[in-house]
Amino acid sequence: MSSPTPATPPAKPVIIVGAGLAGLVAAYELTLQNIPVLLLDQENRANLGGQAFWSLGGLFCVNSAQQRRLGIKDSRELAMRDWLGSAKFTDGPNDYWPKKWAEAFVNFATDELEDYVKGLGLGFLYNVGWAERGDGRADGHGNSVPRFHLTWGTGPEVVRIFREPLEKKEKEGLVEFKFRHCVDEIVVDEKSGRAIGVRGRVLQEEDSPRGVKSNRVEVDKFEILGSAVLVSSGGIGGNLEKVKKYWPTEKLGAMPKHFVIGVPAHVDGRMLDISATTGASVINRDRYWFYTEGLKNWNPIWPGHGIRVLPAPSSLWLDATGKRLPPFLFPGSDTLSTLKYISETGYAYSWFITNQTIVAREFALSGSEQNPDVTGKSIWQVLMQRVFSKKGTIPVQNFIQHGEDFVVSQTSDLEELVKGMNELAAKTDDGGPPLDYAAIKEVVETRDGQFENTYSKDAQAMLIHNARTYGPDKMSRVAVPHKLLDPKHGPLIAVRMNLLTRKTLGGIETNLSSNAMRPDGTPFPGLYAAGEVAGFGGGGVHGVASLEGTFLGGCIFSGRNAGRGIAEELKAAASAVEASS
């Protein structure tokens, strides 16, 4: 969809509910057409950019310049095959628009995304990451090749390239921000059925830092009318009651009793219900993208704050009872299937058994604040902490020292390690099962026996060797294959991995212009949705599972389509008025 030629700008602004990445992108596109924009957000200005700011800044690009430079042979066809193998779309009505969005997004990731963001000043780290390495089947879940393009500057840089142009337009009067404005209702014109505004509460001002839970003290009410309404308010990952309401027991087993929380408390899903009440179609609400490698943040910002470990494939993964997870439930391979397996054990955690060598090379942490070297654009720190360090990044070292989920045996004594794991398990909220040392010893030694040679029958060993055929993984991401019990690679480390809330894969159903749909399949005049609240496009562009790097990309693509779609609609309406006058 190309940008339309500007027409007479509307007298009333386009109202955008939610000043996260999708809302900023839509606003940016609207300002290119000289269309006034009003962005509302229930948090303060410190939270501008929403969840994108906290992100690692990964973008899913296909056949990019970075990939070609590294010798990665990727294509539109291969990416689409991978997407469909992961999404598992059905022929039902709830996947009609999501399938169209999936094809459109892969085309965008192949033809436009790289140039679009680089044209705004974004840069990528030299290597391309390999996320979601797959379930071992050519036609199944996962990325066949590395596609995770890490932003140089992480999430804050992704936000910056859209924030700065909007702040300039704010000074010129074309853009206005209203923070601490909590929308409770979408106003619909009774005659035309068009969304024309919003009503809600003005919340008490506060200067709390980004992400900190804020008050909900009402100081006033508001009603604002505009030319169109875009909902870009995010998902439900901070609202466990909402998660529980839509948890897909038949697909993932009983909902686990405990999660660590991967998003701030204001990620509450309110606008999904408000949009549905207004008459928008909300679909696929039982599709989540929650992680299985969560740590309790030793220095939390929001309630229950959890941080995800982004693991490479070498750690030994055991469930809470000490059983090794089956193929292909290996670190960094198949998030959704691993979530299902762990949920069905009846426990909300699992274990990594690993060592210092693997942690130093393979443990990355999610979040811009957990990657100050990349966020701060320090090449020197990237090299010192990720390539040459024998201890890992400073944030990883801090978690080992201060985090409650780590058990370390400085003597590399497995029996001592298992004792520490049992002590930690006993402290869980509902009490974890005791681990039998002899059984754990057998599992570890059986695994280590597959590393006597460079070849093996063990699927995880083959995965590790395969990963190291990719140059960047060999250089800085995947440890040299070795036995866990080899003292040269000690100390031994165990990590309790908690389940972690994060993304909502379903949401407001939209057409390719990000126009919200009604349950009867017709467009809802004047109402648009973009970003996570729209399932990153269409009400569920990922289907049931993500390939990673597609969340920020989905916000950018759906926000761009929303901005251009609204501009096109307003231009057509203005042209019709001019023609009739």
Coordinates of N, CA and C in Angstrom, one line a residue, residues 419-493:
K419 N 21.5 -31.0 45.3 CA 21.1 -30.6 46.7 C 20.6 -29.1 46.7
G420 N 21.3 -28.3 46.0 CA 20.9 -26.9 45.9 C 19.6 -26.7 45.1
M421 N 19.5 -27.5 44.1 CA 18.2 -27.5 43.3 C 17.0 -27.9 44.1
N422 N 17.2 -28.9 44.9 CA 16.1 -29.3 45.8 C 15.8 -28.3 46.9
E423 N 16.8 -27.6 47.4 CA 16.5 -26.5 48.3 C 15.7 -25.4 47.7
L424 N 16.1 -25.1 46.5 CA 15.4 -24.0 45.8 C 13.9 -24.4 45.4
A425 N 13.8 -25.7 45.0 CA 12.5 -26.2 44.6 C 11.5 -26.2 45.8
A426 N 12.0 -26.5 47.0 CA 11.2 -26.5 48.2 C 10.7 -25.1 48.5
K427 N 11.3 -24.1 48.0 CA 10.9 -22.7 48.3 C 9.9 -22.2 47.3
T428 N 9.5 -22.9 46.3 CA 8.5 -22.5 45.3 C 7.2 -22.4 46.0
D429 N 6.3 -21.6 45.4 CA 5.0 -21.3 46.1 C 4.2 -22.5 46.4
D430 N 4.2 -23.5 45.6 CA 3.4 -24.7 45.9 C 4.3 -25.9 46.1
G431 N 5.6 -25.7 46.3 CA 6.5 -26.8 46.6 C 6.8 -27.7 45.4
G432 N 8.1 -27.7 45.0 CA 8.4 -28.5 43.8 C 8.8 -30.0 44.2
P433 N 8.8 -30.9 43.3 CA 9.1 -32.3 43.6 C 10.6 -32.4 43.9
P434 N 11.0 -33.3 44.8 CA 12.4 -33.5 45.1 C 13.1 -34.2 43.9
L435 N 14.3 -33.9 43.6 CA 15.0 -34.5 42.5 C 15.9 -35.6 43.1
D436 N 15.9 -36.7 42.4 CA 16.8 -37.9 42.8 C 18.2 -37.7 42.2
Y437 N 19.2 -37.7 43.0 CA 20.5 -37.4 42.5 C 20.9 -38.5 41.6
A438 N 20.7 -39.8 41.9 CA 21.1 -40.9 41.0 C 20.5 -40.8 39.6
A439 N 19.2 -40.4 39.6 CA 18.5 -40.2 38.3 C 19.1 -39.1 37.5
I440 N 19.3 -37.9 38.2 CA 19.9 -36.8 37.5 C 21.3 -37.1 37.0
K441 N 22.1 -37.8 37.8 CA 23.4 -38.2 37.4 C 23.4 -39.1 36.1
E442 N 22.4 -40.0 36.1 CA 22.3 -40.8 34.9 C 21.9 -40.0 33.6
V443 N 21.0 -39.0 33.8 CA 20.6 -38.2 32.6 C 21.8 -37.4 32.1
V444 N 22.6 -36.8 33.1 CA 23.7 -35.9 32.7 C 24.8 -36.8 32.0
E445 N 25.1 -37.9 32.6 CA 26.2 -38.7 32.1 C 25.8 -39.3 30.7
T446 N 24.5 -39.6 30.6 CA 24.1 -40.1 29.3 C 24.2 -39.1 28.2
R447 N 23.9 -37.9 28.6 CA 24.0 -36.7 27.6 C 25.5 -36.5 27.3
D448 N 26.4 -36.5 28.3 CA 27.8 -36.3 28.1 C 28.4 -37.4 27.3
G449 N 27.9 -38.6 27.4 CA 28.5 -39.7 26.6 C 28.3 -39.5 25.1
Q450 N 27.4 -38.6 24.7 CA 27.2 -38.3 23.3 C 28.2 -37.2 22.8
F451 N 29.1 -36.8 23.6 CA 30.0 -35.8 23.2 C 31.5 -36.3 23.2
E452 N 31.6 -37.6 23.2 CA 32.9 -38.2 23.0 C 33.5 -38.0 21.6
N453 N 32.6 -37.9 20.7 CA 33.0 -37.7 19.3 C 32.3 -36.5 18.7
T454 N 32.7 -36.1 17.5 CA 32.0 -35.0 16.9 C 30.8 -35.4 16.2
Y455 N 30.4 -36.6 16.2 CA 29.2 -37.2 15.7 C 28.4 -37.9 16.8
S456 N 27.1 -38.1 16.6 CA 26.3 -38.6 17.7 C 25.0 -39.0 17.2
K457 N 24.3 -39.8 18.0 CA 22.9 -40.1 17.7 C 21.9 -39.2 18.5
D458 N 22.5 -38.4 19.3 CA 21.7 -37.5 20.2 C 21.2 -36.3 19.4
A459 N 19.9 -36.0 19.3 CA 19.4 -34.9 18.5 C 19.9 -33.5 19.0
Q460 N 20.1 -33.4 20.3 CA 20.6 -32.1 20.8 C 22.0 -31.9 20.4
A461 N 22.8 -32.9 20.5 CA 24.2 -32.8 20.0 C 24.3 -32.5 18.6
M462 N 23.4 -33.1 17.7 CA 23.4 -32.7 16.3 C 23.0 -31.3 16.1
L463 N 22.1 -30.8 16.9 CA 21.6 -29.4 16.8 C 22.8 -28.4 17.1
I464 N 23.5 -28.8 18.1 CA 24.7 -27.9 18.5 C 25.7 -27.9 17.4
H465 N 26.1 -29.1 16.9 CA 27.1 -29.1 15.8 C 26.6 -28.4 14.6
N466 N 25.3 -28.5 14.3 CA 24.7 -27.8 13.1 C 24.8 -26.3 13.3
A467 N 24.4 -25.8 14.5 CA 24.5 -24.4 14.8 C 25.8 -23.8 14.6
R468 N 26.9 -24.6 14.9 CA 28.2 -24.0 14.8 C 28.8 -24.0 13.4
T469 N 28.0 -24.5 12.4 CA 28.4 -24.4 11.0 C 28.0 -23.0 10.5
Y470 N 27.2 -22.3 11.3 CA 26.9 -20.9 11.0 C 27.9 -20.0 11.7
G471 N 28.7 -19.2 10.9 CA 29.8 -18.5 11.4 C 29.6 -17.7 12.7
P472 N 28.6 -16.7 12.7 CA 28.4 -15.9 13.9 C 28.0 -16.8 15.1
D473 N 27.3 -17.9 14.9 CA 27.0 -18.7 16.1 C 28.3 -19.3 16.6
K474 N 29.2 -19.8 15.8 CA 30.4 -20.4 16.2 C 31.3 -19.4 16.9
M475 N 31.3 -18.1 16.4 CA 32.2 -17.1 16.9 C 31.8 -16.6 18.3
S476 N 30.4 -16.4 18.4 CA 30.0 -15.7 19.6 C 28.7 -16.1 20.3
R477 N 28.1 -17.2 19.8 CA 26.8 -17.6 20.3 C 26.7 -19.0 20.9
V478 N 27.4 -19.9 20.3 CA 27.2 -21.3 20.7 C 28.6 -21.9 21.1
A479 N 28.6 -22.4 22.3 CA 29.8 -22.9 22.9 C 30.4 -24.1 22.2
V480 N 31.7 -24.3 22.3 CA 32.3 -25.5 21.8 C 31.7 -26.7 22.4
P481 N 31.3 -27.7 21.7 CA 30.7 -28.9 22.3 C 31.6 -29.5 23.3
H482 N 31.0 -29.9 24.4 CA 31.8 -30.4 25.5 C 30.9 -31.1 26.5
K483 N 31.5 -31.9 27.4 CA 30.7 -32.6 28.5 C 30.4 -31.6 29.6
L484 N 29.2 -31.6 30.1 CA 28.8 -30.7 31.1 C 29.6 -30.9 32.4
L485 N 30.0 -32.1 32.6 CA 30.8 -32.4 33.9 C 32.3 -32.2 33.7
D486 N 32.7 -31.8 32.6 CA 34.1 -31.5 32.4 C 34.5 -30.3 33.3
P487 N 35.4 -30.5 34.3 CA 35.7 -29.5 35.2 C 36.4 -28.2 34.6
K488 N 36.9 -28.4 33.4 CA 37.5 -27.2 32.7 C 36.5 -26.2 32.3
H489 N 35.2 -26.6 32.3 CA 34.1 -25.7 31.9 C 33.3 -25.3 33.0
G490 N 33.7 -25.6 34.3 CA 32.9 -25.3 35.5 C 33.1 -23.8 35.8
P491 N 32.3 -23.5 36.9 CA 31.5 -24.3 37.8 C 30.2 -24.8 37.1
L492 N 29.6 -25.8 37.7 CA 28.3 -26.3 37.3 C 27.3 -25.3 37.8
I493 N 26.3 -25.1 36.9 CA 25.2 -24.2 37.2 C 23.9 -24.8 36.9

